[in-house]
PDB file of C-alpha atoms in Angstrom:
ATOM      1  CA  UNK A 210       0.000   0.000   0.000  1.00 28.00           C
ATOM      2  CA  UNK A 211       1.329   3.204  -0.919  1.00 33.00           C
ATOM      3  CA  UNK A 212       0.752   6.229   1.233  1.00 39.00           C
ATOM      4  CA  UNK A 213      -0.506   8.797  -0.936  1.00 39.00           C
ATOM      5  CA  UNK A 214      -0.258  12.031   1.118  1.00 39.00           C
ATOM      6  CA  UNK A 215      -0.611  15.702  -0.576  1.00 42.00           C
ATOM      7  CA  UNK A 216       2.714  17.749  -0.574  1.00 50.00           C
ATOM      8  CA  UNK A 217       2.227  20.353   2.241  1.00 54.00           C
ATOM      9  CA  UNK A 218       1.260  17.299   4.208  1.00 52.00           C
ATOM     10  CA  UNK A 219       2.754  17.634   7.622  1.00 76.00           C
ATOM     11  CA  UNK A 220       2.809  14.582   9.896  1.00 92.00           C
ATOM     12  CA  UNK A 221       1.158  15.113  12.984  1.00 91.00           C
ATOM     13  CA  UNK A 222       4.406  13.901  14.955  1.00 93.00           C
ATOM     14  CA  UNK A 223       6.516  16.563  13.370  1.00 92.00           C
ATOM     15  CA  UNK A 224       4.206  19.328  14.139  1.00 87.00           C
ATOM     16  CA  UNK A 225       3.722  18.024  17.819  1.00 90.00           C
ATOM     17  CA  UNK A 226       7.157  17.269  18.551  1.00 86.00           C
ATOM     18  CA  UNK A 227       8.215  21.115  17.260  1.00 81.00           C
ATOM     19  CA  UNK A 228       5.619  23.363  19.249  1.00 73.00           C
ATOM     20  CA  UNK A 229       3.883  21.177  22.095  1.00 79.00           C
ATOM     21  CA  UNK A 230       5.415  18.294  23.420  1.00 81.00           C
ATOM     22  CA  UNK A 231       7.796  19.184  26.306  1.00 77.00           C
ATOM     23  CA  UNK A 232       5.212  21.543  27.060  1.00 77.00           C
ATOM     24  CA  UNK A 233       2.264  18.989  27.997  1.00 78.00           C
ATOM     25  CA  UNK A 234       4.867  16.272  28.914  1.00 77.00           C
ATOM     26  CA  UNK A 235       7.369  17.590  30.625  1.00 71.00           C
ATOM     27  CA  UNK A 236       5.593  17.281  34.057  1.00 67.00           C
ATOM     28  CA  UNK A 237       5.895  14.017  34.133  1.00 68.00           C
ATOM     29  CA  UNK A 238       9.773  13.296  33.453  1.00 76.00           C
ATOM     30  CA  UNK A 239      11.415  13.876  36.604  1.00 84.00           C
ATOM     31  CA  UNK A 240      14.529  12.945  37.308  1.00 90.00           C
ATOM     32  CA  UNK A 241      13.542  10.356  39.567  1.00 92.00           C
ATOM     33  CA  UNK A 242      11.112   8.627  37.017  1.00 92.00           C
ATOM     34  CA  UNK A 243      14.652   8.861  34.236  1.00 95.00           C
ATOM     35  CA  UNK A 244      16.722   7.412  37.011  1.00 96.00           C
ATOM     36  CA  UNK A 245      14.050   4.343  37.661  1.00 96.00           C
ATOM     37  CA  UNK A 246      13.973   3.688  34.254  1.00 97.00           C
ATOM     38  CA  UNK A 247      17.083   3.540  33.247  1.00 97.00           C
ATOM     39  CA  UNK A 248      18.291   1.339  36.201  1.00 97.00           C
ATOM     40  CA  UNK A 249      15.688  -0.599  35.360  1.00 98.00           C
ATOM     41  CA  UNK A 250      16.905  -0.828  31.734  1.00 98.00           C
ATOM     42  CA  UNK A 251      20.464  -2.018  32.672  1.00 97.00           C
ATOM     43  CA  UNK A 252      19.224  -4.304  35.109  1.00 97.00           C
ATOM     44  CA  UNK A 253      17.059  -6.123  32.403  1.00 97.00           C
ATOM     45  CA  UNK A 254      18.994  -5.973  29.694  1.00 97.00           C
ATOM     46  CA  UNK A 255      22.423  -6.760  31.689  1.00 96.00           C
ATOM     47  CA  UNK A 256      24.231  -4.045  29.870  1.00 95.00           C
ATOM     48  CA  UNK A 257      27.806  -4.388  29.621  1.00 94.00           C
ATOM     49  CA  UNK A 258      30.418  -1.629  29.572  1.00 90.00           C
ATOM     50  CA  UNK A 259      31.394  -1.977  25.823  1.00 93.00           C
ATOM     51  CA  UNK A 260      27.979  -2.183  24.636  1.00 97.00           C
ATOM     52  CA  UNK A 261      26.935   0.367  21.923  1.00 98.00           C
ATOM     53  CA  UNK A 262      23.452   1.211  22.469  1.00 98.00           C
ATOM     54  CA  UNK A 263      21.040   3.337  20.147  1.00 98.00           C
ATOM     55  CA  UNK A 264      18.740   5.078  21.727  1.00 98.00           C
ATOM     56  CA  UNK A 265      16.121   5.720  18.892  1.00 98.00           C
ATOM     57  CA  UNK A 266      13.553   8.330  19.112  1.00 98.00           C
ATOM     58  CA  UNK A 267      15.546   9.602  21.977  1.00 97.00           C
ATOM     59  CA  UNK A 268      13.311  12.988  22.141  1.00 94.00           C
ATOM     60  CA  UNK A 269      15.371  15.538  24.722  1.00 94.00           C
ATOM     61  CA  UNK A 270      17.455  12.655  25.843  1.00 96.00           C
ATOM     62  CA  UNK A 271      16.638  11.791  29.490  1.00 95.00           C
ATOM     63  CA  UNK A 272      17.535   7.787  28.733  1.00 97.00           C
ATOM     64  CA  UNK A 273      20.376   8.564  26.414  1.00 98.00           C
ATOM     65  CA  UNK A 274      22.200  11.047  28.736  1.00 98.00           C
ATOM     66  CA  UNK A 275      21.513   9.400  32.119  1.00 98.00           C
ATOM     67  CA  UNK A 276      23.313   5.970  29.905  1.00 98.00           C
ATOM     68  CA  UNK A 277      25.862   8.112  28.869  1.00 98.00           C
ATOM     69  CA  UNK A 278      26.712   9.658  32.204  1.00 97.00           C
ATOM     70  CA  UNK A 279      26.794   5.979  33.406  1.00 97.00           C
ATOM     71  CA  UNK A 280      29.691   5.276  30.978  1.00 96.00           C
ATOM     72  CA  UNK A 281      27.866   3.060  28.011  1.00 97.00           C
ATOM     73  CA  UNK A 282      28.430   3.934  24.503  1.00 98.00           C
ATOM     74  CA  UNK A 283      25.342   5.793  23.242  1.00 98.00           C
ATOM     75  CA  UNK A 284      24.126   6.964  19.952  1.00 98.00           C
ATOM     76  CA  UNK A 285      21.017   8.540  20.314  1.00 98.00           C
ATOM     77  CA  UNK A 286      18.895   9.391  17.374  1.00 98.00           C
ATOM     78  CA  UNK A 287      15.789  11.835  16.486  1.00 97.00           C
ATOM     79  CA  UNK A 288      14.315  13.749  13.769  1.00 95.00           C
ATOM     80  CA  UNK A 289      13.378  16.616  15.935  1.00 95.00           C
ATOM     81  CA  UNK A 290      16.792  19.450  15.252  1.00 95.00           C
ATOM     82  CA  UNK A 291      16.321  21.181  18.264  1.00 95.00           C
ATOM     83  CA  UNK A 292      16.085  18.137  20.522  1.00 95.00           C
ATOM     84  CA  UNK A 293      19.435  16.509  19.561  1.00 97.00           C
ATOM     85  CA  UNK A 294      20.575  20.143  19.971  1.00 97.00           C
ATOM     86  CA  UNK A 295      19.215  20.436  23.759  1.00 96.00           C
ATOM     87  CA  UNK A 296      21.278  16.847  23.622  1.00 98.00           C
ATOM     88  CA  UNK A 297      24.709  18.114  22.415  1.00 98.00           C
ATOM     89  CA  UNK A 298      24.383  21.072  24.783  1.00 98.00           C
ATOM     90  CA  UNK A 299      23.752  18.935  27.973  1.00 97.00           C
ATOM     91  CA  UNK A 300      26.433  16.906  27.165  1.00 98.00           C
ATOM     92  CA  UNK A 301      29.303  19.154  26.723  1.00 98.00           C
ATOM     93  CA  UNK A 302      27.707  21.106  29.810  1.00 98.00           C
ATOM     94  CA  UNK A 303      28.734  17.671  31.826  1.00 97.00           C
ATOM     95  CA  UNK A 304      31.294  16.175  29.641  1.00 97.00           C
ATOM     96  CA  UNK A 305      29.510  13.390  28.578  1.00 98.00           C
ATOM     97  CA  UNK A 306      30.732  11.318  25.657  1.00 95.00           C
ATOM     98  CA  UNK A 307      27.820  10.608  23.127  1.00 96.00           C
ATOM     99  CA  UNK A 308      26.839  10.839  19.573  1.00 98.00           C
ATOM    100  CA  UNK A 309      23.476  12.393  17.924  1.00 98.00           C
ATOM    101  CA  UNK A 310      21.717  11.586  14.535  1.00 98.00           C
ATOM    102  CA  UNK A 311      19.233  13.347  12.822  1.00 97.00           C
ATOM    103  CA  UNK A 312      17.255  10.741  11.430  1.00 97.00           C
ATOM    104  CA  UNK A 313      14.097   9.440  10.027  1.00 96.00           C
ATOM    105  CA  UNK A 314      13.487   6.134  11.983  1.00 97.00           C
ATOM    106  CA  UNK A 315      12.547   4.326   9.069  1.00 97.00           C
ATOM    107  CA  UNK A 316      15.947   5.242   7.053  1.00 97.00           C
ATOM    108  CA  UNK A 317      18.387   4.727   9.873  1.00 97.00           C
ATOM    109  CA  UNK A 318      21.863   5.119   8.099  1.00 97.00           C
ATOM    110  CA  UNK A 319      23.616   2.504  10.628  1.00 98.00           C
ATOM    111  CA  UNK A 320      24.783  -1.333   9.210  1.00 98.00           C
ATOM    112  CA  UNK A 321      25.388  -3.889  12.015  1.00 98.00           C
ATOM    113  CA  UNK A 322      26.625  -1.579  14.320  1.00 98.00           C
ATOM    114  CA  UNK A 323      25.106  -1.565  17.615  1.00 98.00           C
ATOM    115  CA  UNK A 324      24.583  -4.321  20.298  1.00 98.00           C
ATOM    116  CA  UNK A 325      21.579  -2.748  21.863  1.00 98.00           C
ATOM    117  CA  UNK A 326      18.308  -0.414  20.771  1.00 98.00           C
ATOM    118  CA  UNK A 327      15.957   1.073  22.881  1.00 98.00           C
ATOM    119  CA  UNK A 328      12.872   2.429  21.820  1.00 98.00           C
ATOM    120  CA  UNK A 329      10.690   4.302  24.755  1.00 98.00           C
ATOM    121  CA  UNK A 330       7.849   5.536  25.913  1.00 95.00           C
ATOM    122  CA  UNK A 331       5.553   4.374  22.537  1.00 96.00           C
ATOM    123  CA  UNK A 332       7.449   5.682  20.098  1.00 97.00           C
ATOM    124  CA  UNK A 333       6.284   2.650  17.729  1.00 98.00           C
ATOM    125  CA  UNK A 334       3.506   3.435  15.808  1.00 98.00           C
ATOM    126  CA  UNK A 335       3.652   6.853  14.480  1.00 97.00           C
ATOM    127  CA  UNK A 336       3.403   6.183  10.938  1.00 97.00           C
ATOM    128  CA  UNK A 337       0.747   6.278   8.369  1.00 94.00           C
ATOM    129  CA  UNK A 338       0.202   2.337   8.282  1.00 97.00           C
ATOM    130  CA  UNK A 339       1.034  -0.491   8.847  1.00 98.00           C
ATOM    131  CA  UNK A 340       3.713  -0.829   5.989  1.00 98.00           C
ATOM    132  CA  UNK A 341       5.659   2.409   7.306  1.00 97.00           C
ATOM    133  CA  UNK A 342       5.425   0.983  10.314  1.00 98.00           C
ATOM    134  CA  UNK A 343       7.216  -2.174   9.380  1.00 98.00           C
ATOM    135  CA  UNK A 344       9.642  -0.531   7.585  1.00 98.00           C
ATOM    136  CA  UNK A 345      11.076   0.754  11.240  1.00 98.00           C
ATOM    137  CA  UNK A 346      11.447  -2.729  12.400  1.00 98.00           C
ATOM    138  CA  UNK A 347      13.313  -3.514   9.172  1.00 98.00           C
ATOM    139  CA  UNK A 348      15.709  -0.528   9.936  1.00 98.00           C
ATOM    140  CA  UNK A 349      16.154  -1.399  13.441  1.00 98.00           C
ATOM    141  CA  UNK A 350      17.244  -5.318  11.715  1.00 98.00           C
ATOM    142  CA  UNK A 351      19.662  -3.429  10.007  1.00 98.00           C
ATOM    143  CA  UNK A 352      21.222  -1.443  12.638  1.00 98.00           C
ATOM    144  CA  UNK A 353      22.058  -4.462  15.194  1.00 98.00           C
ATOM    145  CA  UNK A 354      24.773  -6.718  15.113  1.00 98.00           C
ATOM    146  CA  UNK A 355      24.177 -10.634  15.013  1.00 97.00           C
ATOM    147  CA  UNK A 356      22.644 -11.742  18.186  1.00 97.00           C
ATOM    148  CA  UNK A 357      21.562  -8.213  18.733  1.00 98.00           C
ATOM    149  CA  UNK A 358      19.149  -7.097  21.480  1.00 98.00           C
ATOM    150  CA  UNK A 359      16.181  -4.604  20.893  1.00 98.00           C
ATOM    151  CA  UNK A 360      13.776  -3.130  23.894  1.00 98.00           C
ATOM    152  CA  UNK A 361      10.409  -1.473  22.697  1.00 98.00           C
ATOM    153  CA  UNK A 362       8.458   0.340  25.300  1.00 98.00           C
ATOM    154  CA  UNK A 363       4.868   0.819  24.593  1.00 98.00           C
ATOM    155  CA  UNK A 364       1.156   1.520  25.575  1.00 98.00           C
ATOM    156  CA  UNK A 365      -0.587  -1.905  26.032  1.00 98.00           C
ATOM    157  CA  UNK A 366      -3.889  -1.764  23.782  1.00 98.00           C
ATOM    158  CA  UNK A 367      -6.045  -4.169  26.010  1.00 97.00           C
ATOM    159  CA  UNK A 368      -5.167  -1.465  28.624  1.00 97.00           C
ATOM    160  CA  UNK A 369      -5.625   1.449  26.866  1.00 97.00           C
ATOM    161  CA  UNK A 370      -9.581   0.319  25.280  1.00 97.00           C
ATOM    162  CA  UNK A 371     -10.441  -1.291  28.679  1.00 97.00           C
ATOM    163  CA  UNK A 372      -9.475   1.984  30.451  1.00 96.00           C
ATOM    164  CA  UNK A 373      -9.768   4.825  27.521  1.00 94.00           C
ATOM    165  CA  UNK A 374     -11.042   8.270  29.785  1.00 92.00           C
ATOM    166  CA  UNK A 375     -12.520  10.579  27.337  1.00 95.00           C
ATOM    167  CA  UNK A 376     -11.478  13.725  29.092  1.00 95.00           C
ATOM    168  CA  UNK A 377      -9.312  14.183  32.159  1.00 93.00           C
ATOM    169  CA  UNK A 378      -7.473  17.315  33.163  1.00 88.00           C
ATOM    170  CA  UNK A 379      -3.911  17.764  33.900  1.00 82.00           C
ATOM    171  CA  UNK A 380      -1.441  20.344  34.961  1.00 82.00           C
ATOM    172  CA  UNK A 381       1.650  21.176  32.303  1.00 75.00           C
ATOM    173  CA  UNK A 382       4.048  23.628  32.183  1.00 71.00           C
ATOM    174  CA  UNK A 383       4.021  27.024  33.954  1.00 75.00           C
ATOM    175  CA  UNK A 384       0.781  25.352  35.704  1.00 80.00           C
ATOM    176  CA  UNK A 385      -1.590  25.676  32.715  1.00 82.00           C
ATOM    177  CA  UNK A 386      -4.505  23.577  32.997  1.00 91.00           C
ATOM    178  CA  UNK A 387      -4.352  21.086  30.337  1.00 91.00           C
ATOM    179  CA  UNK A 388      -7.979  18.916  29.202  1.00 93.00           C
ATOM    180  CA  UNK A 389      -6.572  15.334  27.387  1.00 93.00           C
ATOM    181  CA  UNK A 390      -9.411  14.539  24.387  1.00 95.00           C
ATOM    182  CA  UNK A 391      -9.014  10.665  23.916  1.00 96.00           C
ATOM    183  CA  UNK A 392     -10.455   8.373  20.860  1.00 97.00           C
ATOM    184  CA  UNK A 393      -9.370   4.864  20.053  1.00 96.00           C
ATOM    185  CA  UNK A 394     -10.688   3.652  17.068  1.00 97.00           C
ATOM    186  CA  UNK A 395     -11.754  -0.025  17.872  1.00 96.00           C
ATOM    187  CA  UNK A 396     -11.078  -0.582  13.578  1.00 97.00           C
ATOM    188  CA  UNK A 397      -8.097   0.529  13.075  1.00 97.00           C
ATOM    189  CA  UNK A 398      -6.516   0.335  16.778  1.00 97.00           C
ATOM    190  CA  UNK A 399      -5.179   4.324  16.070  1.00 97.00           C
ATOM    191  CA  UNK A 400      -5.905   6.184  19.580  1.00 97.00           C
ATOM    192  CA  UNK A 401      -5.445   9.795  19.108  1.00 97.00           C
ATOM    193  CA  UNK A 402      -5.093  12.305  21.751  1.00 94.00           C
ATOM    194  CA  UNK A 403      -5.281  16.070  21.200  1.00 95.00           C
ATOM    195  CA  UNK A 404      -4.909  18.589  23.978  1.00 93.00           C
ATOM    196  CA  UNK A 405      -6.322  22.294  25.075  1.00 94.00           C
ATOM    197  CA  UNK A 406      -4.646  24.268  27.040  1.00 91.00           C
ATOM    198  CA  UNK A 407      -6.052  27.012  28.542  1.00 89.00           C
ATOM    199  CA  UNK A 408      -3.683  30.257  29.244  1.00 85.00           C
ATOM    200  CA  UNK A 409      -3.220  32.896  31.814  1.00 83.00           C
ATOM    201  CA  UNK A 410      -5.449  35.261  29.576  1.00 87.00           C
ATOM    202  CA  UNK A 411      -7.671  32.650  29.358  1.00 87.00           C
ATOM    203  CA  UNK A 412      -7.848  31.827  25.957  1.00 91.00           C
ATOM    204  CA  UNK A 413      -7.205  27.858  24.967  1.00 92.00           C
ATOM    205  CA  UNK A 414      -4.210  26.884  22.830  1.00 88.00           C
ATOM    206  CA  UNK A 415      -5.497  23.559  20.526  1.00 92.00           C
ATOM    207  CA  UNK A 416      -2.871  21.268  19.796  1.00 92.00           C
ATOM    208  CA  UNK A 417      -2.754  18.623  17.149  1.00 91.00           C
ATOM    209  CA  UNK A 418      -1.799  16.082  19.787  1.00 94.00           C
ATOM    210  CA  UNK A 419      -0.641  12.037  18.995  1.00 94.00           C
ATOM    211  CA  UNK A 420      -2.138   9.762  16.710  1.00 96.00           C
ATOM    212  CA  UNK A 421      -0.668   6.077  17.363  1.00 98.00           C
ATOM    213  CA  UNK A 422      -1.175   2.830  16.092  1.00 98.00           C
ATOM    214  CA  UNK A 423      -1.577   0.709  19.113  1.00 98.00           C
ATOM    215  CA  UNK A 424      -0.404  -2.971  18.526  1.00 98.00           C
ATOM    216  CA  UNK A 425      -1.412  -6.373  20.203  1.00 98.00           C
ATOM    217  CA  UNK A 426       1.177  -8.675  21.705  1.00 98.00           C
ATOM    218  CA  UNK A 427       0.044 -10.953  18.920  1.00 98.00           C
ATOM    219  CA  UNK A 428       0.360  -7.966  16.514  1.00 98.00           C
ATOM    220  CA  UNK A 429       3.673  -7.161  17.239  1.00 98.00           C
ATOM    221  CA  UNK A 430       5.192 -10.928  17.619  1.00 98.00           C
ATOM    222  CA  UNK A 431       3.714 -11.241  13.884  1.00 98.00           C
ATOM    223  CA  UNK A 432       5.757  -8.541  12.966  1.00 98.00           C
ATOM    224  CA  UNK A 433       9.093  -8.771  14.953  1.00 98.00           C
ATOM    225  CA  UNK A 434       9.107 -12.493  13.347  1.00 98.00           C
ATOM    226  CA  UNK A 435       8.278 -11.034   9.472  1.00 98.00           C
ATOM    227  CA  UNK A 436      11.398  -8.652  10.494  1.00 98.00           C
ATOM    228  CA  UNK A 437      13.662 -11.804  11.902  1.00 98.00           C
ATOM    229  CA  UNK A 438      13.662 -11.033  15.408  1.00 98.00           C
ATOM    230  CA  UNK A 439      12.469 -13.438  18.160  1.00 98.00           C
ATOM    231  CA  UNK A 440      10.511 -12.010  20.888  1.00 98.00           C
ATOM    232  CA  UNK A 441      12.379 -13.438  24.134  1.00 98.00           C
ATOM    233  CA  UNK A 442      10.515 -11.607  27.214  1.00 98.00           C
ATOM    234  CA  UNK A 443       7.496  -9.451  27.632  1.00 98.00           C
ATOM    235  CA  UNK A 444       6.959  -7.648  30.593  1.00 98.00           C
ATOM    236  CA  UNK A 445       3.845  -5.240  32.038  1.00 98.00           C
ATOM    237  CA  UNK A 446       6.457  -2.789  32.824  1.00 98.00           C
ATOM    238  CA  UNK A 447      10.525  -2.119  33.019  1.00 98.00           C
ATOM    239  CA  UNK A 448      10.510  -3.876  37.048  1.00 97.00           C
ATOM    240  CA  UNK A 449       9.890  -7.100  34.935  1.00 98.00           C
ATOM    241  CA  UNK A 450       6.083  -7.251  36.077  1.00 98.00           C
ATOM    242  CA  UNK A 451       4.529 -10.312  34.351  1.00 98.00           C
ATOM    243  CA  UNK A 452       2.577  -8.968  31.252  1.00 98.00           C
ATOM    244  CA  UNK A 453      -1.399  -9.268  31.388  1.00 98.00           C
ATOM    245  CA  UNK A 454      -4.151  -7.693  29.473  1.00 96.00           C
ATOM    246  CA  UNK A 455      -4.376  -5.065  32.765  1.00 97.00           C
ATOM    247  CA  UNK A 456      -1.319  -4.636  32.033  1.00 98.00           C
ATOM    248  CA  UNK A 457      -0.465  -0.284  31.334  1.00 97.00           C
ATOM    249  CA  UNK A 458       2.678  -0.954  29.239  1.00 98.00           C
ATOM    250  CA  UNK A 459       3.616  -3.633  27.188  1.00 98.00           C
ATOM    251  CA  UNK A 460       7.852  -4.322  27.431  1.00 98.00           C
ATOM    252  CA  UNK A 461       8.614  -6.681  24.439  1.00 98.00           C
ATOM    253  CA  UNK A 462      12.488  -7.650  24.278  1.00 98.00           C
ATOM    254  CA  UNK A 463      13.295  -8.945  20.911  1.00 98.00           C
ATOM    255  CA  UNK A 464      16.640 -10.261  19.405  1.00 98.00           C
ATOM    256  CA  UNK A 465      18.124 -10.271  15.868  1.00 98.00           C
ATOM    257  CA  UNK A 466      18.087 -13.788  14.479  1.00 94.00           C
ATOM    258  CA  UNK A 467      21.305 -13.591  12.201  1.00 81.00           C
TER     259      UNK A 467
END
């Protein structure tokens, strides 16, 4: 299937990522949460010193800088400019040793080269179909070494439609009140959320919010296997929690066949 799109088309994730994401999100990402998770991260994926580990769709770089700091050798990769800029600057602010690429995830330009890839907080799934979507697993093949390990860190679906909350509130940035709109279409599995946030002035800022594919376990076995990676563990969150269909997050840890 070919994704006919007209030329001014702008993906939702490029325009969200540019203007509103660290803005609604960045709440959430305290340093303690990073910490957790990437503890959690070495711990179950036994991470060894001379590892090279791509961190792809690394957004500002909380997991790729907190690795780095920790001595592993980290590439971490984006398509947002300004992110892997925030990157470079936080590194050389605390001499940390790490490399940035500005790339589409489905072009990766990396052959065999790392031993390890993360991919966090549902960062699968952003693409038009299922087709683009597949041709990031393909890319991710291409980017590990023999043997090599990959971590994908996602929304669990059966969670997500047995618990979907039309509208809930939230507090962002600079304390605007923030009202999440939530969808999940039950046909194509695509559960968008768009945001308003309402300013000091009291006008609301719209935002064209996230639009993601949500897989199934089954789903995304299917297509780790088409790719030729084997689906080893799959865990309902990075503490190894055994998986279930109340499950929040779905953990799969895949490795490269050949």
């Amino acid at each position: 299937m070919r994704c006919n799109l007209p030329e001014n088309y702008l993906p939702w994730y490029i325009e969200f990522f540019d203007s509103d994401y660290e803005s609604i999100y960045s709440t959430i990402f305290e340093e303690s949460q990073t910490t957790s998770e990437v503890n959690s991260l070495v711990n179950l994926l036994k991470f060894k010193q001379n590892d090279s580990i791509l961190d792809l769709c690394c957004g500002p770089g909380r997991h790729a800088l907190l690795l780095s700091k920790l001595g592993f050798d980290i590439t971490a990769v984006d398509l947002n400019a300004e992110y892997l800029s925030q990157i470079i600057n936080n590194a050389k602010k605390n001499k940390l040793m790490l490399k940035t690429v500005r790339s589409d995830m489905r072009y990766l330009p990396f052959h065999q080269q790392f031993d390890v890839i993360i991919n966090m907080f549902t960062s699968f799934g952003y693409l038009e179909n299922d087709e683009e979507n597949f041709k990031v697993l393909e890319a991710i093949h291409s980017s590990l070494k023999s043997k090599g390990w990959l971590l994908i860190d996602m929304l669990n679906r059966e969670w997500v439609v047995a618990n979907n909350i039309k509208t809930e509130w939230k507090i962002g940035a600079n304390n605007h009140a923030i009202i999440e709109h939530r969808d999940i279409n039950l046909m194509t599995s695509r559960s968008s959320i768009t945001f308003s946030t309402l300013q000091k002035d009291g006008s609301i800022l719209n935002s064209i919010g996230h639009h993601i594919r949500l897989y199934t376990l089954t789903e995304m076995v299917r297509f780790l296997e088409k790719a030729n990676m084997d689906v080893k563990d799959v865990y309902g969150n990075l503490q190894k929690e055994k998986y279930s269909i109340n499950s929040r997050r779905m953990i799969i840890v895949a490795q490269k066949n050949s």
